[in-house]
Structure formats: C-alpha cells, structure tokens
Tab-separated table of C-alpha atoms and ligand atoms in Angstrom:
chain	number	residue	atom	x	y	z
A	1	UNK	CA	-1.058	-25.433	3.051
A	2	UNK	CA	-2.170	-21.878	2.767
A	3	UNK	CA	-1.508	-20.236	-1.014
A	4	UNK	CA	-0.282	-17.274	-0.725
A	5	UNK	CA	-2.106	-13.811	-1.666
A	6	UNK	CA	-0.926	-11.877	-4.581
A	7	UNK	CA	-0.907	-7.835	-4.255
A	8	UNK	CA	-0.980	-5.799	-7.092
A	9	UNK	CA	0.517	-2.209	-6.194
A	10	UNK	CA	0.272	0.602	-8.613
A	11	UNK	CA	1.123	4.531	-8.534
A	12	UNK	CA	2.439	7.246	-10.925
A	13	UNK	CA	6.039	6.872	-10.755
A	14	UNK	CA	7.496	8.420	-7.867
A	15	UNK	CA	4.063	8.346	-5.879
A	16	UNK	CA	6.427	5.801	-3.579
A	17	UNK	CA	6.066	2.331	-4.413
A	18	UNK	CA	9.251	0.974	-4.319
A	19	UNK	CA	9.959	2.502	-1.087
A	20	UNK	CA	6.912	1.319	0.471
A	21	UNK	CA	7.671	-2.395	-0.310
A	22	UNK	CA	11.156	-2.093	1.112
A	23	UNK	CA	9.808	-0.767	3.854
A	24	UNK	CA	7.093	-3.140	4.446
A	25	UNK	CA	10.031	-5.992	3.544
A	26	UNK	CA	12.339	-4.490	6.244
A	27	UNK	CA	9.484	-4.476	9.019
A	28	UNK	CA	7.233	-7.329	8.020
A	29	UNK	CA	9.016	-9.203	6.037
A	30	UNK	CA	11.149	-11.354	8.506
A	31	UNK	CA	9.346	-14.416	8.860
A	32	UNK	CA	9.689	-15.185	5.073
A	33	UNK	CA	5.927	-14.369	4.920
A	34	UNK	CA	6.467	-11.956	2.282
A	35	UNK	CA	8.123	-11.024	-0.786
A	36	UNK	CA	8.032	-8.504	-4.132
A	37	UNK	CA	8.635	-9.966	-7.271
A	38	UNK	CA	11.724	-9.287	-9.075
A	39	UNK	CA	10.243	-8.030	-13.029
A	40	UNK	CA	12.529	-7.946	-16.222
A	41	UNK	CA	13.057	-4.943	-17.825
A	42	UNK	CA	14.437	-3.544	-20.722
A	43	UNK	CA	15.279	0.006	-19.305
A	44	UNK	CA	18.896	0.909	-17.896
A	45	UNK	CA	19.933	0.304	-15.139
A	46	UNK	CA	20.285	3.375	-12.500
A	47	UNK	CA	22.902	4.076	-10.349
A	48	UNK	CA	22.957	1.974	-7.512
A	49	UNK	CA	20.442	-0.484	-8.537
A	50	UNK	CA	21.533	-4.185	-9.036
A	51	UNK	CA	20.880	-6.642	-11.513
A	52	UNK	CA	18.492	-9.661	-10.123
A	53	UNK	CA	18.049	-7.353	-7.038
A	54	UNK	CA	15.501	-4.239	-8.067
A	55	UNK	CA	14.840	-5.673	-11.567
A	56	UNK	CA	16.519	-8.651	-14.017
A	57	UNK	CA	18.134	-6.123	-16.214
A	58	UNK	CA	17.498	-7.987	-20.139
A	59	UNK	CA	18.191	-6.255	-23.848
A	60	UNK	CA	15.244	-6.292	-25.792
A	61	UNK	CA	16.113	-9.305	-27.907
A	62	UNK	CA	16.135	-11.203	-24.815
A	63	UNK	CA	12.918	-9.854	-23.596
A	64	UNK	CA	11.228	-10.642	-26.682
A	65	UNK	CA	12.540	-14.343	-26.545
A	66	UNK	CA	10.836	-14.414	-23.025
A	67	UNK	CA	7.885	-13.016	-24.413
A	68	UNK	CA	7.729	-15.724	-27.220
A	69	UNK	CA	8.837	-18.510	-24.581
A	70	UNK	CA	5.747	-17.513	-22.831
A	71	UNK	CA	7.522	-16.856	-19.813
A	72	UNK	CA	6.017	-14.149	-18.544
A	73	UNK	CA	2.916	-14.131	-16.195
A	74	UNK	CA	1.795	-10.666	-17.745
A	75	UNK	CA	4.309	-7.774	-19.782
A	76	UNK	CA	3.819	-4.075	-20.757
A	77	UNK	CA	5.802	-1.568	-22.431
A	78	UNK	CA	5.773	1.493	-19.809
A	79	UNK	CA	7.580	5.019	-20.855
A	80	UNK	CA	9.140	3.334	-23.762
A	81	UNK	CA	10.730	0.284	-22.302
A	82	UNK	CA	9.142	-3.323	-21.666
A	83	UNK	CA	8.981	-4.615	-18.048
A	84	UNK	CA	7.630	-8.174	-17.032
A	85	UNK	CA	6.639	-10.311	-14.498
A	86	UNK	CA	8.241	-14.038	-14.137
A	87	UNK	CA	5.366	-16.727	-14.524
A	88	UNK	CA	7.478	-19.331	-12.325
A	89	UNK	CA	8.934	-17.188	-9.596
A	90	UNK	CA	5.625	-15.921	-8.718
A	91	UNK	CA	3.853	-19.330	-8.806
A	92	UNK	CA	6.607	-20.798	-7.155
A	93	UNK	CA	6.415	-18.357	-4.081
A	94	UNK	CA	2.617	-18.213	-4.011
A	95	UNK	CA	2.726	-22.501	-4.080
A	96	UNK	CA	4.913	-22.025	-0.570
A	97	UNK	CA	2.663	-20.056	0.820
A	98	UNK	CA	4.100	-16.521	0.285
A	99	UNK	CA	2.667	-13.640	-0.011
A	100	UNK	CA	3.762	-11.690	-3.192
A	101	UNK	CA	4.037	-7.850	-4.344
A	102	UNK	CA	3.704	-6.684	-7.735
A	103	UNK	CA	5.077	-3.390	-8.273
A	104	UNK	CA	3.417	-3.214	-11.472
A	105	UNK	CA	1.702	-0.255	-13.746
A	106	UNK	CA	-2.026	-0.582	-14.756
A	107	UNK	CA	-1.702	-2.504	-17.835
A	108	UNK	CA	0.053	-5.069	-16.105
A	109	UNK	CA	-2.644	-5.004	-13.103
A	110	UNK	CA	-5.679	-5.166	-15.637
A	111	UNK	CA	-3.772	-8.685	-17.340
A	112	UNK	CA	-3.290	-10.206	-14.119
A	113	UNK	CA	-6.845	-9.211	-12.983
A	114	UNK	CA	-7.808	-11.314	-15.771
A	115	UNK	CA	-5.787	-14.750	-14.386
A	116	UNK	CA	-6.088	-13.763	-11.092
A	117	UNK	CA	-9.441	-12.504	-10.089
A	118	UNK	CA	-8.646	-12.607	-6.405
A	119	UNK	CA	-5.571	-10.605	-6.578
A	120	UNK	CA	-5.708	-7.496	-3.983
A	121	UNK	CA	-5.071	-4.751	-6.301
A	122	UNK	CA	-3.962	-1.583	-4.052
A	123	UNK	CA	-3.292	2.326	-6.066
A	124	UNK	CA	-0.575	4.500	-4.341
A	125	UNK	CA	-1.701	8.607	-4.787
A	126	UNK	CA	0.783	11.534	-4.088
A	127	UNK	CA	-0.683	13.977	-1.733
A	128	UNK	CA	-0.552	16.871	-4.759
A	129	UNK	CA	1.068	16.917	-8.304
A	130	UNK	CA	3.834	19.482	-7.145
A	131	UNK	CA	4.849	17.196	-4.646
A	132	UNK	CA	5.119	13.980	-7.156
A	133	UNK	CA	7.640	16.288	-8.827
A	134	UNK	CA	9.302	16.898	-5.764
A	135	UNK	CA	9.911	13.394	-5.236
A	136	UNK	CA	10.867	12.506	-9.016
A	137	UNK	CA	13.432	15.341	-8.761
A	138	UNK	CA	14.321	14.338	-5.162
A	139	UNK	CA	15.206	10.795	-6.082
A	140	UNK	CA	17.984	11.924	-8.023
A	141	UNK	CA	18.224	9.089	-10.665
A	142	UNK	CA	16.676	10.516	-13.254
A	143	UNK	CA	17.482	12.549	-16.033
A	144	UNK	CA	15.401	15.955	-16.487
A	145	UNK	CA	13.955	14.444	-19.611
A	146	UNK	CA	13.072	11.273	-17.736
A	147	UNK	CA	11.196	13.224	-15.361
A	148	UNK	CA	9.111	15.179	-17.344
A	149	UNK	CA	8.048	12.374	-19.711
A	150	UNK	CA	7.245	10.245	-16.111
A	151	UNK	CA	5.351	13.842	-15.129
A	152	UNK	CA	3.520	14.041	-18.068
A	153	UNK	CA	2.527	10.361	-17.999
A	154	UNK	CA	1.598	10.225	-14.522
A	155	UNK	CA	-2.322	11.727	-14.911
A	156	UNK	CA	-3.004	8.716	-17.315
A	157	UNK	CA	-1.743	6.362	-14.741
A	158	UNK	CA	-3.293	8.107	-12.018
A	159	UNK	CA	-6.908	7.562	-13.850
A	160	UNK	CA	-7.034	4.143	-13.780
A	161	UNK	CA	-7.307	4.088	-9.734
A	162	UNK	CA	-10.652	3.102	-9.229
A	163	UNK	CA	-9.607	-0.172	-11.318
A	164	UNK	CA	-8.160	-0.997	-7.584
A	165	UNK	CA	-9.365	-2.076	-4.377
A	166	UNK	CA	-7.504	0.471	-1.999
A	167	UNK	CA	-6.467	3.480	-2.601
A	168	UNK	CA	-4.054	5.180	-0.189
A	169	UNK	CA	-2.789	9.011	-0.385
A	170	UNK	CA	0.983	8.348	0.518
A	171	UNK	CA	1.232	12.030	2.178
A	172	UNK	CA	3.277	11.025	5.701
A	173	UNK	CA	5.303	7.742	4.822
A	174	UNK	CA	4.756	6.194	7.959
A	175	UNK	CA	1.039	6.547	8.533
A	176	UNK	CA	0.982	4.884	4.602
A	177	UNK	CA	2.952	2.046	5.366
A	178	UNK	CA	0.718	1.276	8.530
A	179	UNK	CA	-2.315	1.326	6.050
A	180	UNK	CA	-0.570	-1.020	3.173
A	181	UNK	CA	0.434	-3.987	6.619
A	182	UNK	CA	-3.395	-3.669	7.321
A	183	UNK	CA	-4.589	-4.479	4.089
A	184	UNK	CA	-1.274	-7.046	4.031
A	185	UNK	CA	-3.229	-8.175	7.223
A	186	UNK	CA	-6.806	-8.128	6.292
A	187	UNK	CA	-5.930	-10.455	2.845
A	188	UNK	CA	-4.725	-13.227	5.532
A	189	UNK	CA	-7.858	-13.349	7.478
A	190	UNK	CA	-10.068	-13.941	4.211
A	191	UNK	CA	-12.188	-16.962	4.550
A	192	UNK	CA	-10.714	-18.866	1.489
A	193	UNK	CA	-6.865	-18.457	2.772
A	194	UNK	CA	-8.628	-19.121	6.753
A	195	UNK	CA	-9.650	-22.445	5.604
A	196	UNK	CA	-6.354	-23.385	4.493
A	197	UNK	CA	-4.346	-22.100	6.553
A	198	UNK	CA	-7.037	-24.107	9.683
A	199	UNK	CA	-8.209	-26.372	7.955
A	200	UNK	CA	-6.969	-29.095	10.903
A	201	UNK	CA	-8.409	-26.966	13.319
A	202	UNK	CA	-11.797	-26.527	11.350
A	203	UNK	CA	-12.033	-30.373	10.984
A	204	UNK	CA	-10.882	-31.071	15.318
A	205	UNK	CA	-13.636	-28.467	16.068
A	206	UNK	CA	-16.310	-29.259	13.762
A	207	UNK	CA	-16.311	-33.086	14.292
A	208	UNK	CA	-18.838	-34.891	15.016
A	209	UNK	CA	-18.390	-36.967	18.269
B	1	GDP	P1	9.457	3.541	-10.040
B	1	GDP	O1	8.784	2.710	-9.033
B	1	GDP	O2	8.615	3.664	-11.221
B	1	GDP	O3	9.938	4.868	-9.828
B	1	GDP	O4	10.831	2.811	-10.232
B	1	GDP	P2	11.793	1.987	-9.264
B	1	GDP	O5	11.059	0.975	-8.494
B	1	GDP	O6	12.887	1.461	-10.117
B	1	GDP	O7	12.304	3.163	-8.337
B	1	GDP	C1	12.572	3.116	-6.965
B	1	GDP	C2	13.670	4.134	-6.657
B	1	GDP	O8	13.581	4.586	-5.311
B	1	GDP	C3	15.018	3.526	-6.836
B	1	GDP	O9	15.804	4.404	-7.555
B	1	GDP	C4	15.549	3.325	-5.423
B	1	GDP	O10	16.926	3.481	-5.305
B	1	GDP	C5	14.814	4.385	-4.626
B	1	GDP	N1	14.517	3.938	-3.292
B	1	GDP	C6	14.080	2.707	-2.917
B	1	GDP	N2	13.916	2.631	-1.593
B	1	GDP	C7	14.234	3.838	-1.084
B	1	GDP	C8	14.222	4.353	0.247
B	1	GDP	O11	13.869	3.700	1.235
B	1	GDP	N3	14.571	5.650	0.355
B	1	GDP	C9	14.947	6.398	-0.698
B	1	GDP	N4	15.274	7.649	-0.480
B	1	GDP	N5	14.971	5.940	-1.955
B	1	GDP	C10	14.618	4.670	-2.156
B	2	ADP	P1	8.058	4.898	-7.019
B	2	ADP	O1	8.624	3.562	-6.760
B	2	ADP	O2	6.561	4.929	-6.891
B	2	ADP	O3	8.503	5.510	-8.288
B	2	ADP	P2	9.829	5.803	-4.906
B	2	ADP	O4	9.552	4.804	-3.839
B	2	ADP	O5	11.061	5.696	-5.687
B	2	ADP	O6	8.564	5.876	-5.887
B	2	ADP	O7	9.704	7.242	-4.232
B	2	ADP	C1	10.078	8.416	-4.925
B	2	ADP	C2	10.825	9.324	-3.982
B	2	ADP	O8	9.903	9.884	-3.020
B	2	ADP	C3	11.927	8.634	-3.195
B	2	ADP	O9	13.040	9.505	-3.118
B	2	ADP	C4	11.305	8.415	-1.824
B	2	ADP	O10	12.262	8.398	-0.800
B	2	ADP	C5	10.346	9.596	-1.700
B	2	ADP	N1	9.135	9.341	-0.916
B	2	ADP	C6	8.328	8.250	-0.958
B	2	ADP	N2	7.289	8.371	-0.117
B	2	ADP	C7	7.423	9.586	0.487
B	2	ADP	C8	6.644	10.322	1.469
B	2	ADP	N3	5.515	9.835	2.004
B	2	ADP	N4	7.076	11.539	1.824
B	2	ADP	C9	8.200	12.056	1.283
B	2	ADP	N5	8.983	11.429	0.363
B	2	ADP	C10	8.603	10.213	-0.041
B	3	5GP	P1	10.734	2.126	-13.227
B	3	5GP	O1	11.439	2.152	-14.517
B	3	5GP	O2	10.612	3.498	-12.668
B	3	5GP	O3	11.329	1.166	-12.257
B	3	5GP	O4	9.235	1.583	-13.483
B	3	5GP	C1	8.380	2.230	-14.384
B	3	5GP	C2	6.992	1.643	-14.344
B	3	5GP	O5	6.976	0.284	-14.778
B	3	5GP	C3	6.297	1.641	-12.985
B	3	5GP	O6	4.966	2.103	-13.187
B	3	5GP	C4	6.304	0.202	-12.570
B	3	5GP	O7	5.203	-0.117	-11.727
B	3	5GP	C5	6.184	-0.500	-13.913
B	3	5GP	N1	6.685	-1.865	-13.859
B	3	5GP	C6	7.791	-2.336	-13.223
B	3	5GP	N2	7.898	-3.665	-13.380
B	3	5GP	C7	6.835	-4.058	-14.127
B	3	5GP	C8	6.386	-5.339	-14.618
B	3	5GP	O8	6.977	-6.396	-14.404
B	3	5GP	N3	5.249	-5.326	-15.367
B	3	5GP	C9	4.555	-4.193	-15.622
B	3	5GP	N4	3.438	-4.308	-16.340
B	3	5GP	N5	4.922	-2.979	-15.187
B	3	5GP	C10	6.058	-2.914	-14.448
C-alpha cells in the first residue's frame, strides 16, 4: 500500500494556517485521504477550542515526561510555551496510507526535515504586515499582549521561508486554498508514492509475455 505524504505547513501566526487546513479538511478531506495532526501544547486553551480536537492541551510537567518518554516525533518551545508533535499518531496515519498536515513553526519543520527528507514543506505569507495584524486582532482570541509579542515575532518566522518548498501569499482565501489541494495533488502523483500506490498495475503492464 501507498505511505502516505507528510506536509509540513508553516506561517507567522495569523498568516492563516489553521483555517486553511480546515478548509482543505472540509472540501478534500472526505474520503479519509487526509488528515492534520493533533500537537500537544503547553499554552491555554482559547475560547472555543477543545481539548484532543485543535491541540492535546498538557501542563508542562506532563509535556516534559513526553519529552523524556521520547514520545514526540519533533518539539519546540514557540512564544513561550512548548508544542509537539505525536511520534505514533503520525506514523500510524502515514502506515494507512494518509496523508498528514503539520501545522508546525520552523523549528519544528527544520527537525522533521532531518527524519523526513521527503516531507513537502509548504510557507503560508500574509499579503502585507498591516494586514497580519488585521487578522491577529480579527480573530478575537487573543489578548493585546498576545498579539503584539506574535507581531513582533512574526518577521523571524517569516525569514525562514525559503527553508520550504512552496510558498503561497494567502491574500484571497479561496484562490490559496486552490493552490495548497494542487500541491496536496501534485505530492500524490510523485513517482515513489505512483509505484505504490500501482504497483499491480506496473507489474500486469510491464510483464513479459
Ligand atoms: P495559530 O495557527 O498560530 O494562530 O494558532 P491556532 O491554530 O491555534 O489558531 C487558529 C485559530 O483560528 C483558532 O482560534 C480558530 O478558532 C480560528 N479558526 C479556525 N478556523 C477558522 C475559520 O474557518 N474561520 C475563522 N474565522 N476562524 C477560524
Ligand atoms: P494561523 O493559524 O496561521 O494563526 P488563522 O487560520 O487563525 O491563522 O487565521 C487568522 C485569522 O485570519 C482568522 O480570523 C481567519 O479567519 C483570517 N483569515 C485567514 N485567511 C484569510 C484571508 N485570506 N483573508 C482574510 N482573512 C483571513
Ligand atoms: P498557536 O498557539 O497559535 O496555536 O500556535 C503557535 C505556533 O506554534 C504556530 O507557529 C504553530 O505552527 C506552532 N505549533 C503548533 N503545534 C506545533 C507542534 O506540534 N510543534 C511545533 N514545533 N510547533 C507547533
């Protein structure tokens, strides 16, 4: 069976990540074809957002324990708080053939680059600082101070892009999610996930009668 690909995405926060994956989920996501993994984190837990849902909300002690348990396919500490990936529920996913999403920041990216080499690392851009504020603000689940430590962190995320390989500007939402399912879409036609995914089909056609 075919393994499934593994996307890393990255953007300044509030450059539209998370909504982009939903999205993507919501359209695309049907077939079982496709999934984001859920991380850990240490950071609480915003209105609205459920635990084992948008994150697998842990106190630091626990985190730690993960770390020590090796548990963890990669971990950073972003804007003060630790967030991590779970080693078995992405293996497990990519063994079924599933394609996973990472919605991870660069530190994460460049430790999974390392285990991963052919991970399809993607970098989300707003279309203009004043409108990455716009969004932060217009989210609404933030505190002021949140916002302007994200703001003031977001250049230094922003200049590891070209550590990716696609970059989209998400100006119109629409137009960006049609670009993320064609690189979704290009990653299955690779030759390496072709031949597994055919590989009956390779052998019926290339036998020898
Ligand atoms: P970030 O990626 O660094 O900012 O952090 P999160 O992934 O935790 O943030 C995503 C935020 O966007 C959450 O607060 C969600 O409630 C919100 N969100 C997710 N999907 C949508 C959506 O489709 N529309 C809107 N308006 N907000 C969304
Ligand atoms: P991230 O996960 O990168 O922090 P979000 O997905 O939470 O970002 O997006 C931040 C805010 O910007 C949300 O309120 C979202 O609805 C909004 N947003 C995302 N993409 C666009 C877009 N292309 N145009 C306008 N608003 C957007
Ligand atoms: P937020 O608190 O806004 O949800 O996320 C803050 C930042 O942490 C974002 O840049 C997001 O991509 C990153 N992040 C979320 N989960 C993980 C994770 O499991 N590992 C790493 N390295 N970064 C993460």
């Amino acid at each position: 069976m075919r393994r499934g690909n593994l996307f890393i995405l990255s953007a300044p926060s509030g450059a539209g990540k998370s909504s982009l994956i939903k999205a993507l989920l919501e359209q695309h996501g049907q077939d079982g074809s496709l999934a984001v993994s859920v991380s850990h984190t240490t950071r609480q837990t915003r209105p609205g957002e459920e635990n084992g849902v948008h994150y697998h909300f842990v106190a630091v002690e626990e985190f730690k324990a993960l770390i020590a348990k090796e548990a963890f396919f990669e971990w950073a500490e972003v804007f003060g708080n630790f967030y991590g990936t779970s080693r078995l529920a992405v293996e497990e996913q990519l063994a079924k053939g599933i394609d996973v999403f990472l919605d991870i920041d660069w530190q994460g990216a460049r430790q999974v680059r390392e285990m991963m080499p052919d991970a399809i690392g993607i970098f989300i851009l707003p279309p203009s600082r004043q409108e990455l504020e716009r969004r932060l603000i217009g989210r609404g689940q933030d505190s002021s101070d949140t916002i302007a430590h994200r703001m003031s962190e977001a250049v230094s995320e922003m200049s590891h892009y070209d550590e990716y390989q696609y970059l989209l500007v998400n100006d119109d939402f629409d137009d960006t999610l049609d670009k993320l399912r064609a690189v979704v879409l290009s990653a299955r036609q690779r030759l390496a996930s072709q031949q597994q995914a055919h590989s009956a089909l390779l052998d019926a056609l290339l036998a020898v009668k």
